[in-house]
């Protein structure tokens, strides 16, 4: 009996090797441990054994039973593996090219804008906005540039017909509507709606009646900055701009404030930048933005007392900064949207 | 303005200072230097005066001459020459072999068509003396000696600095003003002006004057002076004056005109000279009458605008005040007597009149920038000196002044420590006073600070803050300390629209779209395609610059479609493109509203040949994106309606227009008009979407979401399929299912979801019908729903659906 038990186990292991399907496995299982199975039959024979033989044989039968169960479990795993592989098909070749679905990207002007806004955010400047169509009052008069001021000649303006009514910039009187020539108009909208202290940056699209060439565009983008509080000084202006330039162009970048003229700031400056990291424009002064202390007349126009409040303002050209940062030589690239250009700024 | 370095030295001693140094100093004063160029003859030691002794035709070239030229070295030399404007005996500049010409070209002994040439005879242009007459520069009156180096005749070259003067600095539109700035910056002394003609005016002309009266009848001219000069001999002005004018970019005309121009360049005060014989009776400064005309010196005939300021005589307008003289009263070669005008006109009016007339002159440019009223007299006297010296003029009587200078010195009270306070520096008021005094201001300590007296040439300095700018220009902006960074202000946040722009852009980039940026100004055809012909006048600009940028954009889709076409044409795989920007839409109330638009466009299937293609795009995927955009903008999907068609840019029956009832957002998605996209060269269909939000959509504050408890019991789920006519919209059926399922739950339990899981039409269904199948899920918050409850609810839904006209439940 002991011999036939060993034989049974050995034979089962041998037979198991050729079993491929669940059905074969079930039949095999029945042949051994089913009601009429060979192992079952041996176990039934136990009753015929003597009292002395029984424990010895019982132990052996249990070992054989365990061995068969392990065999069946292994067999099941093997069959399941084969079934899963069959479902999934041919094995993967991980070296095949990925699906050709290139990542999208942000426009270089947006990237530059976000970079600039993030820098000013560190200094507590949050984003404000205004309409692209403005009244002449918001765009010029309130900014201390009355109609007969020669500064209005500085910018050739695109006008809308007298019949045009803007839902976002209602006229105050008979004034004309214009496509805003600068984002400085957002200074006015902000000052009229909010109380100091305030620190804003206003990114936005601006328009001039300029012929398009490598450095001029019928529309372009500016980021305007305004800080109004008690005792804002020229030193604050230098501090803010110095921080901006070093964050944007690296710690070696330097600035200088060159006296200039804008009707809405006094004193007014052009901020020049010099940096060793600007390719062929390295190490020379480059005009970057206009800035200054907010002219008291502007504060007064917005109902603020210039004795109580002072402020600083600046306005930079997004295209100009992006061109310097990336070494782009023609402003028209930004508006052509050739992916061979856009994809360089991923 | 062109500033001659040599001419500047009349006003300030620049010994030891180079033009290049000035080009560093001036910008830091606010006078931007655009360029420096050399003016006059560069050092050319080997260019000498030669005399043409004889010449003959070149044996082999019709256009060349072979000349014998004496250059004073005792050996007449043979020079081949291509010019035609000379004769025997003419003295001309000769560049001897070894000369490097201003263009960098070296003169050598050479053969021209087999004939030896020992040098080159030069034209003005070849010598860098500007565009002279064609041909050789013939040296005349007085004839220079043969062999004289040309540099001895022309003197040292000058440097001319092209300065751009900001509109507030009218005082720097004269050499003396620029010199004053330089003197202040470098702490030099401005040289005094020396003028012989006595100061002072009389109120009325004398009997011998060329005019009987001066009447001021226009508010635009508060101050007018005139003087008579006679026995003038009109002729060329002296060489030095012509040089100065040319250095400044003006063309010499005759001594009288040149003197008025030269004084203007010197002092910034424009002058005008009338031919006295053309002035009838007297001078009247008045507003033009309707219908009057004036022919200007440049030949332009003007219909004068009623009221615009003119200088007239008893009968007619003679001059457009401050802008340009008329041709009738101008100085000609026959003029002997003149009236010299020096006056002050209101800047705004001069600017307006000049713009309206389309005439910009050196005079109008200066008057528009507020010339110094004190310069009126000075300029008149200086010009009189010169007319006496260089035009033989005889002064008649005294100068006549009418009206009075419109402004004089200005007194500013500068509070104690004001400048230090505004600049954030620790400068003392004594330092401030020193800087201001260098600019010609005077200062005086007062009880509350300092009194600053600003001379009349500085019309732009009237307030304490203006003194801060003046101080800092001289003190130097580099000495201002760099302020410390500052802490953020609590409660301040970016506008919601800017946060939205940032977030939606990132999401679109995340799903493979590339951001574009197109011009706002578009051509009329695009607007017509987008909104129809009626929108054209509503979105047109008043003064467009070019024919392709005449209208405001009404949609971002045309730009994106253009970019798709462009990139396909250059074989760049366009995948998906998007743009976020402002578009303009006419509203029913007649206004035009700005919308923040988010738009995307992509080809339905990729154009790239690849072993495994990317997922194709269809309209309902575009709809999904639109809904996501709406959700990000906080617009609830339940208020959005998708209409069965969209027009304009969109393909018939294959696109949907989207309307938001709540906040007037709008949009569309679908296939773009195939005929249009094909005409752009795009093969295949373009799937696109656009969502436009008015600014008001971002007005509400964002609420922080609150947690709500949810049920831990299982839901009851039931399916229902309903057969409806093909033309019935899915939204109608869905809404019926939702309403009835809601009603069925009554207030006892909750309808959790209804979703469409099958849409079918074809075999097994009646012709012209479709079947829509929905899964409905109900749930109770505190217990498990029983089968009976769910079945009862389902009965309500089925009953409701069966009421639909032509609707049947599919069993």
CSV table of N, CA and C in Angstrom, one decimal, chain B residues 394-530:
chain,number,residue,atom,x,y,z
B,394,UNK,N,19.2,148.2,-42.2
B,394,UNK,CA,19.2,149.5,-41.4
B,394,UNK,C,17.9,149.4,-40.5
B,395,UNK,N,18.2,149.6,-39.2
B,395,UNK,CA,17.0,149.5,-38.3
B,395,UNK,C,16.2,150.7,-38.3
B,396,UNK,N,14.9,150.5,-38.4
B,396,UNK,CA,14.0,151.7,-38.4
B,396,UNK,C,13.3,151.8,-37.1
B,397,UNK,N,13.5,152.9,-36.4
B,397,UNK,CA,12.8,153.1,-35.1
B,397,UNK,C,13.0,152.0,-34.1
B,398,UNK,N,12.1,151.8,-33.2
B,398,UNK,CA,12.2,150.8,-32.2
B,398,UNK,C,11.3,149.6,-32.5
B,399,UNK,N,11.6,148.6,-31.8
B,399,UNK,CA,10.7,147.4,-32.0
B,399,UNK,C,9.4,147.7,-31.3
B,400,UNK,N,8.3,147.1,-31.8
B,400,UNK,CA,7.0,147.3,-31.2
B,400,UNK,C,6.5,146.0,-30.6
B,401,UNK,N,6.0,146.1,-29.3
B,401,UNK,CA,5.5,145.0,-28.7
B,401,UNK,C,4.0,145.2,-28.3
B,402,UNK,N,3.2,144.2,-28.6
B,402,UNK,CA,1.8,144.3,-28.2
B,402,UNK,C,1.5,143.1,-27.3
B,403,UNK,N,0.6,143.4,-26.3
B,403,UNK,CA,0.3,142.3,-25.4
B,403,UNK,C,1.5,142.2,-24.4
B,404,UNK,N,1.5,141.1,-23.6
B,404,UNK,CA,2.6,140.9,-22.7
B,404,UNK,C,2.9,139.4,-22.5
B,405,UNK,N,4.2,139.2,-22.1
B,405,UNK,CA,4.6,137.8,-22.0
B,405,UNK,C,3.6,137.0,-21.1
B,406,UNK,N,3.2,135.8,-21.6
B,406,UNK,CA,2.1,135.1,-20.9
B,406,UNK,C,2.6,134.5,-19.6
B,407,UNK,N,3.8,134.3,-19.4
B,407,UNK,CA,4.2,133.8,-18.1
B,407,UNK,C,5.6,134.3,-17.8
B,408,UNK,N,6.0,134.3,-16.5
B,408,UNK,CA,7.3,134.8,-16.1
B,408,UNK,C,7.9,133.7,-15.2
B,409,UNK,N,8.8,134.1,-14.4
B,409,UNK,CA,9.4,133.2,-13.4
B,409,UNK,C,8.3,132.6,-12.6
B,410,UNK,N,8.5,131.4,-12.1
B,410,UNK,CA,7.5,130.7,-11.2
B,410,UNK,C,8.2,130.5,-9.9
B,411,UNK,N,7.4,130.8,-8.8
B,411,UNK,CA,7.9,130.6,-7.5
B,411,UNK,C,7.3,129.2,-6.9
B,412,UNK,N,8.2,128.4,-6.4
B,412,UNK,CA,7.7,127.1,-5.9
B,412,UNK,C,8.1,127.1,-4.4
B,413,UNK,N,7.2,126.7,-3.6
B,413,UNK,CA,7.5,126.5,-2.1
B,413,UNK,C,7.8,125.1,-1.9
B,414,UNK,N,9.1,124.8,-1.6
B,414,UNK,CA,9.5,123.4,-1.4
B,414,UNK,C,9.6,123.2,0.1
B,415,UNK,N,8.7,122.3,0.6
B,415,UNK,CA,8.7,122.1,2.0
B,415,UNK,C,10.0,121.5,2.5
B,416,UNK,N,10.3,121.7,3.7
B,416,UNK,CA,11.5,121.2,4.3
B,416,UNK,C,11.7,119.7,4.1
B,417,UNK,N,12.8,119.3,3.6
B,417,UNK,CA,13.1,117.9,3.4
B,417,UNK,C,12.3,117.2,2.3
B,418,UNK,N,11.6,117.9,1.5
B,418,UNK,CA,10.6,117.4,0.6
B,418,UNK,C,11.3,116.4,-0.4
B,419,UNK,N,12.5,116.9,-0.9
B,419,UNK,CA,13.2,116.1,-1.9
B,419,UNK,C,13.7,114.8,-1.3
B,420,UNK,N,14.3,114.9,-0.1
B,420,UNK,CA,14.8,113.7,0.5
B,420,UNK,C,13.6,112.7,0.8
B,421,UNK,N,12.5,113.2,1.1
B,421,UNK,CA,11.3,112.4,1.4
B,421,UNK,C,10.9,111.7,0.2
B,422,UNK,N,10.8,112.4,-0.9
B,422,UNK,CA,10.3,111.8,-2.2
B,422,UNK,C,11.3,110.8,-2.8
B,423,UNK,N,12.5,111.1,-2.6
B,423,UNK,CA,13.5,110.3,-3.3
B,423,UNK,C,13.9,109.1,-2.4
B,424,UNK,N,13.6,109.2,-1.1
B,424,UNK,CA,14.1,108.1,-0.2
B,424,UNK,C,15.6,108.2,0.0
B,425,UNK,N,16.1,109.4,-0.1
B,425,UNK,CA,17.6,109.6,0.2
B,425,UNK,C,17.7,110.4,1.4
B,426,UNK,N,18.9,110.7,1.8
B,426,UNK,CA,19.1,111.5,3.0
B,426,UNK,C,19.7,112.9,2.6
B,427,UNK,N,19.4,113.3,1.3
B,427,UNK,CA,20.1,114.6,0.9
B,427,UNK,C,19.5,115.7,1.7
B,428,UNK,N,20.4,116.7,1.9
B,428,UNK,CA,20.0,117.9,2.7
B,428,UNK,C,19.4,118.9,1.7
B,429,UNK,N,18.7,119.9,2.2
B,429,UNK,CA,18.1,120.9,1.4
B,429,UNK,C,19.2,121.8,0.8
B,430,UNK,N,20.4,121.8,1.4
B,430,UNK,CA,21.5,122.6,0.9
B,430,UNK,C,22.0,122.0,-0.4
B,431,UNK,N,22.1,120.6,-0.4
B,431,UNK,CA,22.5,119.9,-1.6
B,431,UNK,C,21.5,120.1,-2.7
B,432,UNK,N,20.2,120.1,-2.3
B,432,UNK,CA,19.2,120.2,-3.3
B,432,UNK,C,19.3,121.6,-3.9
B,433,UNK,N,19.5,122.6,-3.1
B,433,UNK,CA,19.6,124.0,-3.6
B,433,UNK,C,20.7,124.1,-4.6
B,434,UNK,N,21.9,123.5,-4.3
B,434,UNK,CA,23.0,123.5,-5.2
B,434,UNK,C,22.7,122.9,-6.5
B,435,UNK,N,22.1,121.8,-6.6
B,435,UNK,CA,21.8,121.2,-7.8
B,435,UNK,C,20.8,122.1,-8.7
B,436,UNK,N,19.8,122.6,-8.0
B,436,UNK,CA,18.8,123.4,-8.7
B,436,UNK,C,19.5,124.7,-9.3
B,437,UNK,N,20.4,125.2,-8.5
B,437,UNK,CA,21.1,126.5,-9.0
B,437,UNK,C,21.9,126.2,-10.2
B,438,UNK,N,22.5,125.0,-10.3
B,438,UNK,CA,23.3,124.7,-11.5
B,438,UNK,C,22.4,124.8,-12.7
B,439,UNK,N,21.1,124.6,-12.6
B,439,UNK,CA,20.2,124.6,-13.7
B,439,UNK,C,19.7,126.0,-14.0
B,440,UNK,N,20.2,127.0,-13.3
B,440,UNK,CA,19.8,128.4,-13.5
B,440,UNK,C,18.6,128.8,-12.7
B,441,UNK,N,18.2,127.9,-11.7
B,441,UNK,CA,17.1,128.3,-10.8
B,441,UNK,C,17.7,129.1,-9.7
B,442,UNK,N,17.0,129.9,-9.0
B,442,UNK,CA,17.5,130.5,-7.8
B,442,UNK,C,16.7,130.0,-6.6
B,443,UNK,N,17.4,129.9,-5.4
B,443,UNK,CA,16.7,129.4,-4.3
B,443,UNK,C,16.9,130.3,-3.1
B,444,UNK,N,16.0,130.2,-2.2
B,444,UNK,CA,16.1,131.0,-1.0
B,444,UNK,C,15.4,130.3,0.2
B,445,UNK,N,16.1,130.2,1.3
B,445,UNK,CA,15.6,129.6,2.5
B,445,UNK,C,14.3,130.3,2.9
B,446,UNK,N,13.3,129.5,3.3
B,446,UNK,CA,12.1,130.2,3.8
B,446,UNK,C,11.7,129.5,5.1
B,447,UNK,N,10.7,130.0,5.8
B,447,UNK,CA,10.4,129.5,7.1
B,447,UNK,C,10.0,128.0,7.0
B,448,UNK,N,9.3,127.7,5.9
B,448,UNK,CA,8.8,126.3,5.9
B,448,UNK,C,9.7,125.4,5.0
B,449,UNK,N,10.8,125.9,4.5
B,449,UNK,CA,11.6,125.1,3.6
B,449,UNK,C,12.4,126.0,2.7
B,450,UNK,N,12.0,126.0,1.4
B,450,UNK,CA,12.9,126.7,0.5
B,450,UNK,C,11.9,127.3,-0.6
B,451,UNK,N,12.3,128.5,-1.1
B,451,UNK,CA,11.5,129.0,-2.2
B,451,UNK,C,12.4,128.9,-3.4
B,452,UNK,N,11.9,128.3,-4.5
B,452,UNK,CA,12.6,128.1,-5.7
B,452,UNK,C,12.1,129.0,-6.7
B,453,UNK,N,12.9,129.7,-7.4
B,453,UNK,CA,12.5,130.6,-8.5
B,453,UNK,C,12.9,130.0,-9.8
B,454,UNK,N,11.9,129.6,-10.6
B,454,UNK,CA,12.2,128.9,-11.8
B,454,UNK,C,12.1,129.9,-13.0
B,455,UNK,N,13.2,130.0,-13.8
B,455,UNK,CA,13.1,130.9,-14.9
B,455,UNK,C,12.1,130.5,-15.9
B,456,UNK,N,11.7,131.5,-16.7
B,456,UNK,CA,10.6,131.2,-17.7
B,456,UNK,C,10.9,130.2,-18.8
B,457,UNK,N,12.2,130.0,-19.0
B,457,UNK,CA,12.5,129.0,-20.0
B,457,UNK,C,12.0,127.6,-19.6
B,458,UNK,N,11.8,127.3,-18.3
B,458,UNK,CA,11.4,126.0,-17.9
B,458,UNK,C,9.9,126.0,-17.6
B,459,UNK,N,9.1,125.9,-18.7
B,459,UNK,CA,7.6,125.9,-18.5
B,459,UNK,C,7.1,124.6,-17.8
B,460,UNK,N,8.0,123.6,-17.7
B,460,UNK,CA,7.5,122.3,-17.2
B,460,UNK,C,7.7,122.2,-15.7
B,461,UNK,N,8.4,123.2,-15.1
B,461,UNK,CA,8.7,123.1,-13.6
B,461,UNK,C,7.8,124.1,-12.9
B,462,UNK,N,6.7,123.6,-12.3
B,462,UNK,CA,5.8,124.5,-11.6
B,462,UNK,C,5.4,124.0,-10.2
B,463,UNK,N,5.8,122.7,-9.9
B,463,UNK,CA,5.3,122.2,-8.6
B,463,UNK,C,6.5,121.6,-7.8
B,464,UNK,N,6.3,121.4,-6.5
B,464,UNK,CA,7.4,120.8,-5.8
B,464,UNK,C,7.9,119.5,-6.4
B,465,UNK,N,7.0,118.6,-6.8
B,465,UNK,CA,7.4,117.3,-7.4
B,465,UNK,C,8.3,117.5,-8.6
B,466,UNK,N,8.1,118.6,-9.4
B,466,UNK,CA,8.9,118.9,-10.5
B,466,UNK,C,10.3,119.2,-10.1
B,467,UNK,N,10.5,119.8,-8.9
B,467,UNK,CA,11.8,120.1,-8.5
B,467,UNK,C,12.6,118.8,-8.1
B,468,UNK,N,11.8,117.8,-7.7
B,468,UNK,CA,12.4,116.5,-7.4
B,468,UNK,C,13.1,115.9,-8.6
B,469,UNK,N,12.4,116.0,-9.7
B,469,UNK,CA,12.9,115.5,-11.0
B,469,UNK,C,14.2,116.3,-11.4
B,470,UNK,N,14.1,117.6,-11.2
B,470,UNK,CA,15.3,118.5,-11.6
B,470,UNK,C,16.5,118.1,-10.7
B,471,UNK,N,16.2,117.9,-9.5
B,471,UNK,CA,17.3,117.6,-8.5
B,471,UNK,C,17.9,116.3,-8.9
B,472,UNK,N,17.1,115.3,-9.2
B,472,UNK,CA,17.6,113.9,-9.4
B,472,UNK,C,18.3,113.8,-10.7
B,473,UNK,N,18.0,114.6,-11.7
B,473,UNK,CA,18.7,114.6,-12.9
B,473,UNK,C,20.1,115.1,-12.7
B,474,UNK,N,20.3,116.0,-11.9
B,474,UNK,CA,21.6,116.6,-11.7
B,474,UNK,C,22.4,115.8,-10.6
B,475,UNK,N,21.7,115.3,-9.6
B,475,UNK,CA,22.3,114.6,-8.5
B,475,UNK,C,22.7,113.2,-9.0
B,476,UNK,N,21.9,112.6,-9.8
B,476,UNK,CA,22.3,111.3,-10.4
B,476,UNK,C,21.4,110.2,-9.8
B,477,UNK,N,20.7,109.5,-10.7
B,477,UNK,CA,19.8,108.4,-10.2
B,477,UNK,C,20.5,107.3,-9.5
B,478,UNK,N,21.8,107.1,-9.9
B,478,UNK,CA,22.5,106.0,-9.4
B,478,UNK,C,22.8,106.2,-7.9
B,479,UNK,N,22.6,107.4,-7.4
B,479,UNK,CA,22.9,107.6,-6.0
B,479,UNK,C,21.7,107.4,-5.1
B,480,UNK,N,20.5,107.0,-5.7
B,480,UNK,CA,19.3,106.7,-5.0
B,480,UNK,C,19.5,105.3,-4.4
B,481,UNK,N,19.3,105.1,-3.1
B,481,UNK,CA,19.4,103.7,-2.6
B,481,UNK,C,18.4,102.8,-3.2
B,482,UNK,N,18.7,101.5,-3.1
B,482,UNK,CA,17.8,100.4,-3.6
B,482,UNK,C,16.9,100.1,-2.4
B,483,UNK,N,15.6,100.3,-2.5
B,483,UNK,CA,14.7,100.1,-1.4
B,483,UNK,C,14.6,98.6,-1.1
B,484,UNK,N,14.2,98.4,0.1
B,484,UNK,CA,14.1,97.0,0.6
B,484,UNK,C,12.8,96.4,0.0
B,485,UNK,N,12.8,95.1,-0.3
B,485,UNK,CA,11.6,94.4,-0.7
B,485,UNK,C,10.5,94.5,0.5
B,486,UNK,N,9.3,94.4,0.1
B,486,UNK,CA,8.2,94.6,1.0
B,486,UNK,C,7.3,93.4,1.1
B,487,UNK,N,6.6,93.4,2.2
B,487,UNK,CA,5.7,92.3,2.5
B,487,UNK,C,4.4,92.4,1.7
B,488,UNK,N,3.8,91.3,1.3
B,488,UNK,CA,2.5,91.4,0.5
B,488,UNK,C,1.4,92.0,1.3
B,489,UNK,N,0.4,92.5,0.6
B,489,UNK,CA,-0.8,93.1,1.3
B,489,UNK,C,-1.8,91.9,1.5
B,490,UNK,N,-2.4,91.8,2.7
B,490,UNK,CA,-3.3,90.8,3.0
B,490,UNK,C,-4.6,90.9,2.2
B,491,UNK,N,-5.2,89.8,1.8
B,491,UNK,CA,-6.5,89.9,1.1
B,491,UNK,C,-6.5,90.3,-0.3
B,492,UNK,N,-5.3,90.5,-0.9
B,492,UNK,CA,-5.2,90.9,-2.3
B,492,UNK,C,-5.1,89.6,-3.1
B,493,UNK,N,-5.8,89.5,-4.2
B,493,UNK,CA,-5.7,88.3,-5.1
B,493,UNK,C,-5.8,88.8,-6.6
B,494,UNK,N,-5.2,88.0,-7.4
B,494,UNK,CA,-5.3,88.2,-8.9
B,494,UNK,C,-6.8,88.2,-9.3
B,495,UNK,N,-7.1,89.0,-10.3
B,495,UNK,CA,-8.5,89.0,-10.8
B,495,UNK,C,-8.8,87.5,-11.2
B,496,UNK,N,-10.1,87.2,-11.1
B,496,UNK,CA,-10.5,85.8,-11.4
B,496,UNK,C,-10.3,85.5,-12.9
B,497,UNK,N,-10.5,86.5,-13.7
B,497,UNK,CA,-10.3,86.2,-15.2
B,497,UNK,C,-8.8,85.9,-15.5
B,498,UNK,N,-7.9,86.5,-14.7
B,498,UNK,CA,-6.5,86.2,-15.0
B,498,UNK,C,-6.2,84.8,-14.4
B,499,UNK,N,-6.8,84.4,-13.3
B,499,UNK,CA,-6.6,83.1,-12.8
B,499,UNK,C,-7.1,82.0,-13.7
B,500,UNK,N,-8.3,82.4,-14.3
B,500,UNK,CA,-9.0,81.5,-15.2
B,500,UNK,C,-8.1,81.3,-16.5
B,501,UNK,N,-7.6,82.4,-17.0
B,501,UNK,CA,-6.8,82.4,-18.2
B,501,UNK,C,-5.6,81.4,-18.0
B,502,UNK,N,-4.9,81.6,-16.8
B,502,UNK,CA,-3.8,80.8,-16.5
B,502,UNK,C,-4.2,79.3,-16.4
B,503,UNK,N,-5.3,79.0,-15.7
B,503,UNK,CA,-5.7,77.6,-15.4
B,503,UNK,C,-6.1,76.9,-16.7
B,504,UNK,N,-7.0,77.6,-17.5
B,504,UNK,CA,-7.5,77.0,-18.7
B,504,UNK,C,-6.4,76.7,-19.7
B,505,UNK,N,-5.4,77.6,-19.7
B,505,UNK,CA,-4.3,77.5,-20.6
B,505,UNK,C,-3.5,76.2,-20.2
B,506,UNK,N,-3.3,76.1,-19.0
B,506,UNK,CA,-2.5,74.9,-18.5
B,506,UNK,C,-3.2,73.6,-18.8
B,507,UNK,N,-4.5,73.6,-18.6
B,507,UNK,CA,-5.3,72.4,-18.9
B,507,UNK,C,-5.2,72.0,-20.4
B,508,UNK,N,-5.4,73.1,-21.2
B,508,UNK,CA,-5.3,72.8,-22.7
B,508,UNK,C,-3.9,72.3,-23.1
B,509,UNK,N,-2.9,72.9,-22.5
B,509,UNK,CA,-1.6,72.4,-22.8
B,509,UNK,C,-1.4,71.0,-22.3
B,510,UNK,N,-2.0,70.7,-21.2
B,510,UNK,CA,-2.0,69.3,-20.6
B,510,UNK,C,-2.6,68.3,-21.5
B,511,UNK,N,-3.5,68.7,-22.4
B,511,UNK,CA,-4.1,67.7,-23.3
B,511,UNK,C,-3.6,67.8,-24.7
B,512,UNK,N,-2.4,68.5,-24.8
B,512,UNK,CA,-1.7,68.4,-26.1
B,512,UNK,C,-2.0,69.6,-27.0
B,513,UNK,N,-2.6,70.7,-26.5
B,513,UNK,CA,-2.9,71.8,-27.4
B,513,UNK,C,-1.7,72.9,-27.2
B,514,UNK,N,-1.4,73.5,-28.3
B,514,UNK,CA,-0.3,74.5,-28.3
B,514,UNK,C,-1.0,75.9,-28.4
B,515,UNK,N,-0.5,76.8,-27.6
B,515,UNK,CA,-1.1,78.1,-27.5
B,515,UNK,C,-0.6,79.0,-28.6
B,516,UNK,N,-1.5,79.7,-29.2
B,516,UNK,CA,-1.2,80.7,-30.3
B,516,UNK,C,-1.6,82.1,-29.8
B,517,UNK,N,-1.2,83.1,-30.6
B,517,UNK,CA,-1.4,84.5,-30.3
B,517,UNK,C,-1.6,85.2,-31.6
B,518,UNK,N,-2.8,85.7,-31.9
B,518,UNK,CA,-3.1,86.3,-33.2
B,518,UNK,C,-3.4,87.8,-33.0
B,519,UNK,N,-3.3,88.5,-34.1
B,519,UNK,CA,-3.7,90.0,-34.0
B,519,UNK,C,-5.2,90.2,-33.7
B,520,UNK,N,-5.5,91.2,-33.0
B,520,UNK,CA,-6.8,91.6,-32.7
B,520,UNK,C,-7.5,92.2,-34.0
B,521,UNK,N,-6.7,92.9,-34.8
B,521,UNK,CA,-7.3,93.6,-35.9
B,521,UNK,C,-7.3,92.7,-37.1
B,522,UNK,N,-8.5,92.6,-37.7
B,522,UNK,CA,-8.7,91.6,-38.8
B,522,UNK,C,-9.3,92.3,-40.0
B,523,UNK,N,-9.3,91.6,-41.1
B,523,UNK,CA,-9.9,92.2,-42.3
B,523,UNK,C,-11.4,92.0,-42.4
B,524,UNK,N,-12.1,92.8,-43.2
B,524,UNK,CA,-13.5,92.8,-43.2
B,524,UNK,C,-14.1,91.4,-43.5
B,525,UNK,N,-13.5,90.7,-44.5
B,525,UNK,CA,-14.0,89.4,-44.9
B,525,UNK,C,-14.2,88.4,-43.8
B,526,UNK,N,-13.3,88.4,-42.8
B,526,UNK,CA,-13.3,87.5,-41.7
B,526,UNK,C,-14.5,87.8,-40.8
B,527,UNK,N,-14.8,89.1,-40.6
B,527,UNK,CA,-15.9,89.5,-39.7
B,527,UNK,C,-17.2,89.1,-40.4
B,528,UNK,N,-17.2,89.3,-41.7
B,528,UNK,CA,-18.5,89.0,-42.4
B,528,UNK,C,-18.7,87.5,-42.3
B,529,UNK,N,-17.7,86.7,-42.5
B,529,UNK,CA,-17.8,85.2,-42.4
B,529,UNK,C,-18.3,84.8,-41.0
B,530,UNK,N,-17.8,85.5,-40.0
B,530,UNK,CA,-18.1,85.1,-38.6
B,530,UNK,C,-19.5,85.6,-38.2
